[in-house]
Short mmCIF file of C-alpha atoms in Angstrom, two decimals:
data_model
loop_
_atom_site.label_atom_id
_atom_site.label_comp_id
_atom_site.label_asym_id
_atom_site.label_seq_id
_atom_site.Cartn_x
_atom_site.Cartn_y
_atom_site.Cartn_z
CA UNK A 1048 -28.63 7.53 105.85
CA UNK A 1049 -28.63 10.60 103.68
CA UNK A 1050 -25.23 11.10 103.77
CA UNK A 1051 -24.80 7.53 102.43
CA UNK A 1052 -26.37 7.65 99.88
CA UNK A 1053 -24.93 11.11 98.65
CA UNK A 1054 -21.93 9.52 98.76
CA UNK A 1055 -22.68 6.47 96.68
CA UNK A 1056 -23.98 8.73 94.56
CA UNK A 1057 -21.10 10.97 94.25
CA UNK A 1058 -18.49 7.64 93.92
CA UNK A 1059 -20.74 6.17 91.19
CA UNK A 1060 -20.38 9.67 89.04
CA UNK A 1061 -16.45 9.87 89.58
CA UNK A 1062 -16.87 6.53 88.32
CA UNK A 1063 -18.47 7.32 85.26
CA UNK A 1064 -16.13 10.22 84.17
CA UNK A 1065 -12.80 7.95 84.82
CA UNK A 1066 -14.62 5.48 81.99
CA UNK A 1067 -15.61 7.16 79.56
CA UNK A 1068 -13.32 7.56 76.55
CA UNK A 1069 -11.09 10.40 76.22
CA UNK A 1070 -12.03 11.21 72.97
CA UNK A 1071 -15.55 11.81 73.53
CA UNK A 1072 -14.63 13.88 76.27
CA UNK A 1073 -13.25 16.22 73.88
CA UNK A 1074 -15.61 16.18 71.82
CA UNK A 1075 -17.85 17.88 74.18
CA UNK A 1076 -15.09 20.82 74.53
CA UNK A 1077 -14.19 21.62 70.96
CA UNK A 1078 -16.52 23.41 68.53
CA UNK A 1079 -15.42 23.54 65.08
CA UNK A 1080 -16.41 26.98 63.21
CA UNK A 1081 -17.99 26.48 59.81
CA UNK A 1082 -20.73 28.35 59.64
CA UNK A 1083 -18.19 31.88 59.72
CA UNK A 1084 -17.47 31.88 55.99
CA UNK A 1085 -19.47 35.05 55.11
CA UNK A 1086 -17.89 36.41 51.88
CA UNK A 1087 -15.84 35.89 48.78
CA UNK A 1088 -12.79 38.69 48.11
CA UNK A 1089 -11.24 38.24 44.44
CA UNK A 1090 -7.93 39.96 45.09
CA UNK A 1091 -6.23 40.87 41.56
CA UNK A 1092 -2.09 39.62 42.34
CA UNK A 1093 0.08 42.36 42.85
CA UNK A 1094 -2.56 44.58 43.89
CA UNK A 1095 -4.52 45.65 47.04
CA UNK A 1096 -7.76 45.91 47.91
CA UNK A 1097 -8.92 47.78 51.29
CA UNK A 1098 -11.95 45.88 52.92
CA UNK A 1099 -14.38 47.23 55.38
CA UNK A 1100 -15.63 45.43 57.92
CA UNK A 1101 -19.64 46.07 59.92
CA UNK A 1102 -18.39 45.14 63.04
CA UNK A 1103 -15.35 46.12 64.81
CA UNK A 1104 -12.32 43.69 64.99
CA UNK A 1105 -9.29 43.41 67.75
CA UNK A 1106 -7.80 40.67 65.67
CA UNK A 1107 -6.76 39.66 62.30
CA UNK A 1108 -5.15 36.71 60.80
CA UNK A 1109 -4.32 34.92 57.13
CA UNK A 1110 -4.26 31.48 56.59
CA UNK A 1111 -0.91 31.57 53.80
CA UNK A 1112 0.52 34.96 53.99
CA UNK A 1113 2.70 33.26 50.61
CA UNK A 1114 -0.85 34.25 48.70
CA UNK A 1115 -1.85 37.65 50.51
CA UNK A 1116 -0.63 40.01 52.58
CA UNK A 1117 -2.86 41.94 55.34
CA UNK A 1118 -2.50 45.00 57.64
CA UNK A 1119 -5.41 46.95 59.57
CA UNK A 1120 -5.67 50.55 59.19
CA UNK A 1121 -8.03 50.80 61.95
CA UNK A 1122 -10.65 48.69 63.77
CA UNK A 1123 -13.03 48.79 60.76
CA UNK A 1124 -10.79 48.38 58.09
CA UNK A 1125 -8.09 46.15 56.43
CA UNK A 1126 -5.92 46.59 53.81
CA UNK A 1127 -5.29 43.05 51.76
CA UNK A 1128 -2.44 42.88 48.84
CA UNK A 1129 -2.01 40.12 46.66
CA UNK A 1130 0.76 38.27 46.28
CA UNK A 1131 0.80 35.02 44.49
CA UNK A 1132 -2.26 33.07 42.65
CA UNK A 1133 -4.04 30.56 44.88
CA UNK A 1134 -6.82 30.91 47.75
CA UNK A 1135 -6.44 31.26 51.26
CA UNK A 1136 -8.61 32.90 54.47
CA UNK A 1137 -8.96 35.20 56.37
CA UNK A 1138 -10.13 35.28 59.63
CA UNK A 1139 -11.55 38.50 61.84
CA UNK A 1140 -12.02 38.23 65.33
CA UNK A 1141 -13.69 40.62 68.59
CA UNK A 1142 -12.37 41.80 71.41
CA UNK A 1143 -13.31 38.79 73.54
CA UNK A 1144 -11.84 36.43 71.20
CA UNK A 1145 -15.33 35.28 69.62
CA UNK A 1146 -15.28 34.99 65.76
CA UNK A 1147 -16.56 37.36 63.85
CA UNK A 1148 -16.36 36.43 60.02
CA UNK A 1149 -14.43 34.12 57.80
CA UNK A 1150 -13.37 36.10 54.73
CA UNK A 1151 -12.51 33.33 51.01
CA UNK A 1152 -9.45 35.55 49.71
CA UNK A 1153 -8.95 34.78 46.00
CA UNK A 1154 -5.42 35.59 44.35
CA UNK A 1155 -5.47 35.54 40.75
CA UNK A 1156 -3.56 37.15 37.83
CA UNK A 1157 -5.00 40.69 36.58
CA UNK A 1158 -6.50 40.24 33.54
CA UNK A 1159 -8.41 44.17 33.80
CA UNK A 1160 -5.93 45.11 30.93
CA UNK A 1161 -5.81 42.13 28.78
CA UNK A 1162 -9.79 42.67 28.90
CA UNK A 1163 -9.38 45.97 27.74
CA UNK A 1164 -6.85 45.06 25.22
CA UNK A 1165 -9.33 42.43 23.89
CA UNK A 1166 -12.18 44.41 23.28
CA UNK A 1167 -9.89 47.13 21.31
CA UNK A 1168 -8.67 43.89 19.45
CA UNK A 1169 -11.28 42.30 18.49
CA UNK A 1170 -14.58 44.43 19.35
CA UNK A 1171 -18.06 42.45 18.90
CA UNK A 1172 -16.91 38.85 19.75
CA UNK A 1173 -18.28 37.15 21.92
CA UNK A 1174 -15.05 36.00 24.37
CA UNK A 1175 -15.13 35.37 27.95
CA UNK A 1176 -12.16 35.78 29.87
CA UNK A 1177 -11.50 33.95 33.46
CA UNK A 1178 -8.64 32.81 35.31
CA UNK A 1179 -7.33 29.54 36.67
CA UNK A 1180 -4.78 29.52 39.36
CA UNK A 1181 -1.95 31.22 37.25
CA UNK A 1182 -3.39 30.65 33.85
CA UNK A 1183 -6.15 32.19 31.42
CA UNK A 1184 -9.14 30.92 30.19
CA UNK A 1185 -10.79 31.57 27.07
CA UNK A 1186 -14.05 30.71 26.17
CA UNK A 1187 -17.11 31.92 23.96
CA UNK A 1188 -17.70 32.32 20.40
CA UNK A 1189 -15.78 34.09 17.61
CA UNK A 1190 -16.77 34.45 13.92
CA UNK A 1191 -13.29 32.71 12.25
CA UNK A 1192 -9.93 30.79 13.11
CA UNK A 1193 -8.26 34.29 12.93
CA UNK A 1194 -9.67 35.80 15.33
CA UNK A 1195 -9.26 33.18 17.60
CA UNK A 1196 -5.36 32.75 17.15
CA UNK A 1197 -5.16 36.38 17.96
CA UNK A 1198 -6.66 36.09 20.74
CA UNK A 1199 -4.23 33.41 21.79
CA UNK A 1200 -1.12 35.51 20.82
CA UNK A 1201 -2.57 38.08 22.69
CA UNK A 1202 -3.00 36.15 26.27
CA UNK A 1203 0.31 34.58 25.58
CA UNK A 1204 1.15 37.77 26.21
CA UNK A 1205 0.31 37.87 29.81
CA UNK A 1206 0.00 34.23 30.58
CA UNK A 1207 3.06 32.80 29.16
CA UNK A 1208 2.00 28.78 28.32
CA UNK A 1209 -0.87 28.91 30.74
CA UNK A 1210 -3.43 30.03 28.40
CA UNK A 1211 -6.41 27.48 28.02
CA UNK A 1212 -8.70 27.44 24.71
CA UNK A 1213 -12.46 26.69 25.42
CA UNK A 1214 -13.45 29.16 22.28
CA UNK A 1215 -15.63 27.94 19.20
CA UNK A 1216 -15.74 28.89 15.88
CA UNK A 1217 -19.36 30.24 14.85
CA UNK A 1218 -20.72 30.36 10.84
CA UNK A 1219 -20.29 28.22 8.31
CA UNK A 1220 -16.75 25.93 8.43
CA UNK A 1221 -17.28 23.24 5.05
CA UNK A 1222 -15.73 24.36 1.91
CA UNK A 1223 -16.31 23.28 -1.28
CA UNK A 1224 -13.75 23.46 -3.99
CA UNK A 1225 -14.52 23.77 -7.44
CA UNK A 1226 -11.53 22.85 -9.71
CA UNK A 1227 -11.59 23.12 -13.24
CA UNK A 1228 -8.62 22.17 -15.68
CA UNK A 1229 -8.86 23.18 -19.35
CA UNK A 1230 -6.66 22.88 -22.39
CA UNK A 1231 -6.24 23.07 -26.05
CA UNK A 1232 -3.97 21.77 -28.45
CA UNK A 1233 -3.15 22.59 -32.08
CA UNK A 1234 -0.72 21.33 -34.70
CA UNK A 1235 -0.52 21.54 -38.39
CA UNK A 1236 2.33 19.99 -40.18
CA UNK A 1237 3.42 20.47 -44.15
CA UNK A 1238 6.00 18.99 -46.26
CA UNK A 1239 6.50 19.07 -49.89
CA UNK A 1240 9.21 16.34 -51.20
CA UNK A 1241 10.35 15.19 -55.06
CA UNK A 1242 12.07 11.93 -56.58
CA UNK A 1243 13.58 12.00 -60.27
CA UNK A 1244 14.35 8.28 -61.60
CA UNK A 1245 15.83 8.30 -65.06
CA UNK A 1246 16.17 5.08 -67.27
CA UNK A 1247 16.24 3.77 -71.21
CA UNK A 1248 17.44 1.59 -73.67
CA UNK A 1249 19.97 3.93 -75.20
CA UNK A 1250 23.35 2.01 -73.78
CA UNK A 1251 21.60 -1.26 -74.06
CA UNK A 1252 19.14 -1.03 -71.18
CA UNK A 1253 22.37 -0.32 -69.06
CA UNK A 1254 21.30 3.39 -67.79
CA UNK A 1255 19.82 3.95 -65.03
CA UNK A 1256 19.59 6.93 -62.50
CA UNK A 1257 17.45 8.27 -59.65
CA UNK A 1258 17.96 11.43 -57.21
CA UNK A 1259 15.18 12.44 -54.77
CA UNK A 1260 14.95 14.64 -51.38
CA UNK A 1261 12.71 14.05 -48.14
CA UNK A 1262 10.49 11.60 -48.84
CA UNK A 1263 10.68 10.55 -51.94
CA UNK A 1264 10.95 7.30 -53.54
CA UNK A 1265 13.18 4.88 -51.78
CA UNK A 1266 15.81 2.39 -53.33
CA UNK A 1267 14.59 -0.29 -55.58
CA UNK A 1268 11.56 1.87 -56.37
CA UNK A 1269 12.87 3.02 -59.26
CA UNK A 1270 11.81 0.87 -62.02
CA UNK A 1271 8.47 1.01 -60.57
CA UNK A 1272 8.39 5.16 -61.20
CA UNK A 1273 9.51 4.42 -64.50
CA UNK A 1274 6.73 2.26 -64.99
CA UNK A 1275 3.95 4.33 -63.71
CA UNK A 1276 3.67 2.85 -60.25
CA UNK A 1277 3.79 5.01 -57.00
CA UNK A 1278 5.82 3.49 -54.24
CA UNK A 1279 3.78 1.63 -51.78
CA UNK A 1280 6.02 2.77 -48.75
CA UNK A 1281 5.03 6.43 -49.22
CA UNK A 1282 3.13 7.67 -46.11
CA UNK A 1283 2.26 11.23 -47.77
CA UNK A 1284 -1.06 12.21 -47.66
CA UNK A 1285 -0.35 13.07 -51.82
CA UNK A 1286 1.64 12.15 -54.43
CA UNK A 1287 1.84 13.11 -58.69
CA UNK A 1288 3.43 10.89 -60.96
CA UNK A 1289 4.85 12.15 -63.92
CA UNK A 1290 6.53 10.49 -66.60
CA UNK A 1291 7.70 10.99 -70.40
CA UNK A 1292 9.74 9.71 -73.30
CA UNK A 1293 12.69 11.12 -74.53
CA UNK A 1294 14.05 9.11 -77.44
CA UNK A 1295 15.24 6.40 -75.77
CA UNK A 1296 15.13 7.81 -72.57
CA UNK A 1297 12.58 7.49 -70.00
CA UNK A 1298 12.00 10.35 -67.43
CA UNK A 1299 9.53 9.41 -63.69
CA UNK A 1300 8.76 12.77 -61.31
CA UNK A 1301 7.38 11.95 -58.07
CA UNK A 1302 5.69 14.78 -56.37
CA UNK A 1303 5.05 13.91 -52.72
CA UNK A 1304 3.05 16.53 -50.14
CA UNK A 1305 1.75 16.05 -47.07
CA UNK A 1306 -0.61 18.46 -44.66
CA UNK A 1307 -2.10 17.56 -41.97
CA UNK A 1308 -4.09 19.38 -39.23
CA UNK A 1309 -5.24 18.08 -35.75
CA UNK A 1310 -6.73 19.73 -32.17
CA UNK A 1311 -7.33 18.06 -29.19
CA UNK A 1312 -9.46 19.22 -26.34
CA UNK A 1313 -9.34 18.46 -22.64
CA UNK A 1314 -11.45 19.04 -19.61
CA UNK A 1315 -12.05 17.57 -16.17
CA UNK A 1316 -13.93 19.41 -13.55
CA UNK A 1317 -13.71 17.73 -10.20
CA UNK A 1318 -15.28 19.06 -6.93
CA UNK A 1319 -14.89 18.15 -3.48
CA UNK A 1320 -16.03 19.17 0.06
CA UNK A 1321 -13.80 19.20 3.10
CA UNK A 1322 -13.95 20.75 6.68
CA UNK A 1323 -12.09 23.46 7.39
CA UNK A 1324 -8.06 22.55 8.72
CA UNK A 1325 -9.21 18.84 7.14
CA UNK A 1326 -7.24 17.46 4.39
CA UNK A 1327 -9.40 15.99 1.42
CA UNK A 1328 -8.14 13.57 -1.31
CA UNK A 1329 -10.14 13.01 -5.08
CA UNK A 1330 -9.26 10.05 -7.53
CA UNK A 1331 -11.11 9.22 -10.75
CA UNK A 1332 -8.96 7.53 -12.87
CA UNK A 1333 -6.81 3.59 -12.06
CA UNK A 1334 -3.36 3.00 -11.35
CA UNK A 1335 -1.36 1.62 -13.90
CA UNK A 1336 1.05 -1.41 -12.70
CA UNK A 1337 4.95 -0.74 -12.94
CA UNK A 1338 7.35 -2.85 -12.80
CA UNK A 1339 9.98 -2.26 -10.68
CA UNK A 1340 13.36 -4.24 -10.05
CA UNK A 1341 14.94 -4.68 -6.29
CA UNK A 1342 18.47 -5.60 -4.78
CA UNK A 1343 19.29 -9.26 -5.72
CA UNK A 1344 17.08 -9.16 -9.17
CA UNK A 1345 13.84 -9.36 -7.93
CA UNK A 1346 11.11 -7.67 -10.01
CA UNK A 1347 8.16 -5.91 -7.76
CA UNK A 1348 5.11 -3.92 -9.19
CA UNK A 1349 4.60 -0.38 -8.39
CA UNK A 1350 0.91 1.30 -8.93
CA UNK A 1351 1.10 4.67 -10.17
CA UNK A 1352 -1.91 6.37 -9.71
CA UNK A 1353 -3.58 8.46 -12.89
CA UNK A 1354 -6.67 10.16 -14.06
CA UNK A 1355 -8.02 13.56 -12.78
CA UNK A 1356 -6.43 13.93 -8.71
CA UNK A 1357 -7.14 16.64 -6.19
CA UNK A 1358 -6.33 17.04 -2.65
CA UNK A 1359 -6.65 20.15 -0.39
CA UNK A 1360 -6.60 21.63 2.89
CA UNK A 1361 -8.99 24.54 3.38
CA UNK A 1362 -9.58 27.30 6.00
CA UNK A 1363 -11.65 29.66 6.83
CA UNK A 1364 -9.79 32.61 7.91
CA UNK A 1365 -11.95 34.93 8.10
CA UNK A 1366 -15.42 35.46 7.99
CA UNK A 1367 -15.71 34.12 4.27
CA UNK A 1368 -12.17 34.32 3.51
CA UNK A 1369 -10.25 30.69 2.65
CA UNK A 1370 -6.91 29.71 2.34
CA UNK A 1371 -6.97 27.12 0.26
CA UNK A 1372 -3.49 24.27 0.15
CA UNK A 1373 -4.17 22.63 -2.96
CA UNK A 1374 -2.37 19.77 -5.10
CA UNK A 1375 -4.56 19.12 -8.75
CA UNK A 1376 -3.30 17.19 -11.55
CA UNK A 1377 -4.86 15.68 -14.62
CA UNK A 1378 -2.87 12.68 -16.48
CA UNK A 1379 -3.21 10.09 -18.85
CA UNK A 1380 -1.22 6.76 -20.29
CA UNK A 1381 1.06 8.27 -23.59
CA UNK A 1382 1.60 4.61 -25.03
CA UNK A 1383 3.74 6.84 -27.61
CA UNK A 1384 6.59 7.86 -25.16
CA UNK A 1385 6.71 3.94 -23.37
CA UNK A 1386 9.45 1.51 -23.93
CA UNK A 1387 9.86 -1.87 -24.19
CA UNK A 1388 12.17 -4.08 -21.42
CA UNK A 1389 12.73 -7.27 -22.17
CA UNK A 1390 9.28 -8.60 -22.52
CA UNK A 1391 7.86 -6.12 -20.89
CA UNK A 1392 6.20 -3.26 -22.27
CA UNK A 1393 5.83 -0.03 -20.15
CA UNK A 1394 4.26 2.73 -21.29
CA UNK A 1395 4.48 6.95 -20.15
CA UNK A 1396 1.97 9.55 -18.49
CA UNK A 1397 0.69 12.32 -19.75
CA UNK A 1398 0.64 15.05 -16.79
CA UNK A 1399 -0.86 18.30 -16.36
CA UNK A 1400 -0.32 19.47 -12.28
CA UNK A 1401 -0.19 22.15 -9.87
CA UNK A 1402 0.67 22.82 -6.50
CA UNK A 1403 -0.11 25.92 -4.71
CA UNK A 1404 -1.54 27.87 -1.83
CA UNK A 1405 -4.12 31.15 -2.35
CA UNK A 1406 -6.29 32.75 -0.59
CA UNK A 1407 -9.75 34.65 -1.56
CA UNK A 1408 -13.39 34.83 -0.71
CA UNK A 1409 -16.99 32.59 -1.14
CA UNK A 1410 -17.20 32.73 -4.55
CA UNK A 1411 -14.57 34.26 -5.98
CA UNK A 1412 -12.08 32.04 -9.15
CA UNK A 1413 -8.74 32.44 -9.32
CA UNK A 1414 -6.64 31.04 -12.28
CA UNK A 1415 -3.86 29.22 -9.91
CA UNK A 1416 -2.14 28.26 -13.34
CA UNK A 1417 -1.78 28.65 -16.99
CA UNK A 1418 0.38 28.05 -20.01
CA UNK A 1419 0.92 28.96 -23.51
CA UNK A 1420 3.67 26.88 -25.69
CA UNK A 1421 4.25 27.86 -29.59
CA UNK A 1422 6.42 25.12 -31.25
CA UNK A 1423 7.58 26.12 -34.49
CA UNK A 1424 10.11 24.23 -37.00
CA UNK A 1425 10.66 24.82 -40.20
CA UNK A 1426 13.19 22.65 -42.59
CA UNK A 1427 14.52 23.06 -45.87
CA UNK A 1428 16.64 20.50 -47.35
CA UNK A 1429 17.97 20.16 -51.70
CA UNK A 1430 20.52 18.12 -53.79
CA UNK A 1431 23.97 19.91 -53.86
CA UNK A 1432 24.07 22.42 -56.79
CA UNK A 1433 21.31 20.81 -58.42
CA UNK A 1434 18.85 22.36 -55.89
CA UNK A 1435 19.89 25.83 -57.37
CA UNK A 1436 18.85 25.77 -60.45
CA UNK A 1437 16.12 28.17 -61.35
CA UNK A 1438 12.75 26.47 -62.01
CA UNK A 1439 14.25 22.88 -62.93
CA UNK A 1440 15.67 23.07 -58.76
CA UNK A 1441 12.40 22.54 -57.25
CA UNK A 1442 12.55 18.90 -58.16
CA UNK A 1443 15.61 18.59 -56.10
CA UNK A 1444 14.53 20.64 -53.34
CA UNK A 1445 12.41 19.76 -50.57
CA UNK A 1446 10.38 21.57 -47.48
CA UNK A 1447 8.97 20.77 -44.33
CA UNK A 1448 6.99 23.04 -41.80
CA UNK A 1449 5.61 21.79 -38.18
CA UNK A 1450 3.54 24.28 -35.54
CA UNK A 1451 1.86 22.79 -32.33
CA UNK A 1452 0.21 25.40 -29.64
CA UNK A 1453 -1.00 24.32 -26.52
CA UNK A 1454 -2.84 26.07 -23.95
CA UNK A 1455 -3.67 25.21 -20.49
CA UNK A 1456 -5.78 27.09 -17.80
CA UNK A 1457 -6.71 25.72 -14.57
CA UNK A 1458 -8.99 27.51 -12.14
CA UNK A 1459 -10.24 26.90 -8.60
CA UNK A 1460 -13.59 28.41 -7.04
CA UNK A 1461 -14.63 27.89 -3.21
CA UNK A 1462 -17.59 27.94 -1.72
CA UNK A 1463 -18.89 27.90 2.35
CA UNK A 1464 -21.57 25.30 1.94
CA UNK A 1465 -23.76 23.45 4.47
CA UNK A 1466 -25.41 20.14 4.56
CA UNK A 1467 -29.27 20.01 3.34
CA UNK A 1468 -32.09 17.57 2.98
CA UNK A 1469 -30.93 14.06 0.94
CA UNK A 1470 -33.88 14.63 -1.77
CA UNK A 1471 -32.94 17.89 -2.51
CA UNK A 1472 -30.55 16.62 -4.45
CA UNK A 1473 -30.71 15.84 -7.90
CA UNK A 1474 -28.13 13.04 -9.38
CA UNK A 1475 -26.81 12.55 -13.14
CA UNK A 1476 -28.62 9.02 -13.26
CA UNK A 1477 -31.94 10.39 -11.74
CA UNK A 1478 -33.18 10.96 -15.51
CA UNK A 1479 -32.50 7.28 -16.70
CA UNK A 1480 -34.24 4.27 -15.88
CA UNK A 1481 -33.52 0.89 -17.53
CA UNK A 1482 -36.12 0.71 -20.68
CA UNK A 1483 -38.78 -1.98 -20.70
CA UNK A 1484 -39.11 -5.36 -22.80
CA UNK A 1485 -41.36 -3.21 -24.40
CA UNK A 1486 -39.41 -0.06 -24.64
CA UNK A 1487 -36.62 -2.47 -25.75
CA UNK A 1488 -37.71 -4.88 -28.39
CA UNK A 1489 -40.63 -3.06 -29.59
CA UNK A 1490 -39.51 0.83 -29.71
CA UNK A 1491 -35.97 0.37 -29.50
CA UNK A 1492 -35.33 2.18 -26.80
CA UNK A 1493 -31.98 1.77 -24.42
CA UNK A 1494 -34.07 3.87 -21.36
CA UNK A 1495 -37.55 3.86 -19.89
CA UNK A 1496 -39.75 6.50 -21.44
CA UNK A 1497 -41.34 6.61 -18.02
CA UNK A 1498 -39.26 9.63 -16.15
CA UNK A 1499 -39.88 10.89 -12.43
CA UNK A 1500 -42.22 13.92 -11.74
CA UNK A 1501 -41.70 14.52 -8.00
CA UNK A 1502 -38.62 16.24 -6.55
CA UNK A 1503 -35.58 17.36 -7.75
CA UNK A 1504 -35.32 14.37 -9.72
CA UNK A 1505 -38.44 14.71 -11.69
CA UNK A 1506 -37.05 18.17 -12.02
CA UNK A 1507 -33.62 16.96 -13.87
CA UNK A 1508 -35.48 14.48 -15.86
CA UNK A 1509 -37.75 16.73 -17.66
CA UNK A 1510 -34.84 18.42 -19.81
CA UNK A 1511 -33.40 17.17 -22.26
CA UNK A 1512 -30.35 15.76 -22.79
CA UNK A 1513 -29.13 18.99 -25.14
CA UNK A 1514 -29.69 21.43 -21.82
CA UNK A 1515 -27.75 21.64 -18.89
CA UNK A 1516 -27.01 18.73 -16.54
CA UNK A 1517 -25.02 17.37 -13.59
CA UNK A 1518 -24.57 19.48 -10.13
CA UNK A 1519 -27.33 21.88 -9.14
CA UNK A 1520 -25.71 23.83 -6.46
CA UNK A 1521 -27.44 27.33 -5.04
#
């Protein structure tokens, strides 16, 4: 009876193992390893590093002998080169085959020298240097653009386009450009010009002559010089009439002179903030409508801009050093020099410009352009012969004299500036307020008399108009 049921029992297990899956089965006989990993080895490439191991070993192995190579130099100790950038393992097993470590081996490009060469470079920034598979990567702070972009030559160097930038620029990176464009202009013009007219009654009202120079009297003026008259198409600023009796004879001298003076004066001071490597464009002025004509005779209209433009690129090079790009121009419509098409009229521009890059600190002005023009003319003209006599010549001579100057200076100052609180700042209208009924009709007043006391603004407002005004910068 026993030996019944032992052998139902033994039938009803051989039944069990023959069902059950095969893959559970192994399951139950394979043990995967994970808990071996015990270390981290950063192997520079190209270079070896001997490892020592606690425990001895009977066996060694690598996972991709393509990324490091390995040898044992005795039980204890193992001698790993690197050979190309990438991560692999490395496995160290006892004499009975039991594991007894699982070794991370990390391949990766030397970058002991380029450190080196860094900090002898550029000593106090703050640069972190790591690698990537094959590549470099930068990251950290540096104080300017410069610096930076040698740093970036310099790991090009060793990590030929496989050098990532993760650096920042520290300080202050918003320039402010200051632009200021003056000129003056100076002309004085003189001209002295005579007219003789001769007439009488001596060959029966038949005799009549005139001579003149310049600007003297013009034809058909000259019964009016004989009777006193000046000539109403004279645009001299003087003129003497003289004129006398001799017998029958009547004698008109018209002394004509002319001197005038003038100056003109021009100045526009624009400013404008950009961020450093930005491009930054200023306008005050219009555009002023061209006409322009296409193929097949159509007529279009071009704007060209005009008034006081400025656009530039800034950076910051260096610590407080800027390179500044710049375009500035100043220009106005000259209705003088236009012409006249058709039925339209189109008239000129007036254009003072400069292009240019510099380069200097916070603070500093540099005149980026200037000019000084001296026009001079001088014109003498007389009657033939009669010009030469002494004394009596000077009424057939005549002289004119013309001088303009100009000068033009124009001068750009940066400054590193950074944003601040929005009623810290004072504006040009801050000190006018629109008057009253009161203030109006009663006092005559075109502005409030009631000005702001808190603030910048009230600050502004208290001086007077005779002081100074406009942008308070620090």
């Amino acid at each position: 009876m026993t030996i019944e049921r032992t052998l139902r029992a033994a039938l009803l297990g051989l039944a069990a193992v023959v069902a059950q899956p095969p893959h559970m089965a192994a399951a139950n006989d394979v043990r995967v390893v994970t808990s071996g990993t015990s270390a981290t080895l950063n192997v520079p490439m190209n270079r070896a590093v001997v490892v020592e191991s606690e425990e001895p070993f009977a066996e060694l192995s690598i996972a991709n002998p393509q990324i490091a190579d390995i040898s044992s130099l005795s039980d204890r100790t193992i001698y790993v080169l690197g050979r190309a950038p990438g991560i692999t393992t490395l496995t160290l097993l006892d004499a009975t085959g039991q594991l007894i470590t699982n070794v991370e081996v990390r391949v990766a490009a030397d970058v002991t020298e380029f450190k080196e060469r860094l900090r002898q470079i550029l000593p106090g920034e703050n640069i972190e240097v790591r690698t990537a598979n094959d590549g470099i990567v930068l990251s950290g702070t540096v104080s300017s653009t410069q610096k930076m972009q040698r740093a970036l030559d310099l790991a090009e160097r060793y990590a030929p386009e496989r050098v990532s930038n993760l650096m920042s620029v520290a300080g202050v990176q918003q320039v402010m450009l200051k632009v200021r464009f003056a000129e003056m202009q100076r002309s004085v013009s003189k001209s002295l010009g005579t007219s003789l007219a001769l007439g009488g009654s001596a060959l029966g009202g038949d005799l009549g002559v005139q001579s003149g120079t310049n600007a003297g009297a013009p034809g058909g003026a000259q019964q009016s010089l004989l009777n006193g008259n000046l000539p109403a198409t004279t645009e001299n600023n003087g003129a003497l009439l003289l004129g006398f009796d001799v017998g029958a004879v009547e004698v008109g001298v018209l002394l004509e002179a002319l001197e005038s003076k003038g100056m003109v004066r021009t100045l526009a001071e624009p400013n404008l903030t950009a961020l450093s490597g930005q491009e930054a464009r200023f306008l005050a002025g219009g555009e002023y409508p061209v006409p322009v004509s296409q193929e097949g005779g159509t007529v279009t209209v071009e704007f060209k801009p005009f008034g006081v433009e400025l656009n530039f690129v800034p950076r910051v090079v260096d610590d407080d050093l800027i390179n500044l790009e710049l375009e500035a121009a100043v220009s106005s419509i000259d209705p003088s020099n236009g012409f006249q098409l058709d039925a339209f009229r189109i008239d000129a521009f007036s254009r003072r410009e400069t292009s240019t890059t510099v380069e200097m600190r916070d603070g500093e002005s540099f005149a980026i352009a200037g000019l000084l023009q001296d026009d001079f003319r001088d014109l003498s003209g007389q009657v033939p012969w009669l010009g030469d006599i002494p004394v009596l010549g000077a009424l057939f001579r005549s002289a004119e004299y013309q001088r303009s100057q100009s000068e033009l200076v124009i001068i750009v100052t940066p400054h590193l500036v950074t944003p601040t609180r929005g009623e810290a700042l004072a504006l040009p209208t801050d000190r006018v307020r629109p008057p009253s009924e009161r203030d109006l009709f009663l006092n005559g007043r075109v502005s409030s008399s009631d000005r702001p006391s808190q603030g910048a603004a009230g600050e502004v407002a208290r001086q007077d108009f005779s002081g100074s005004y406009g942008y308070v910068m620090d």
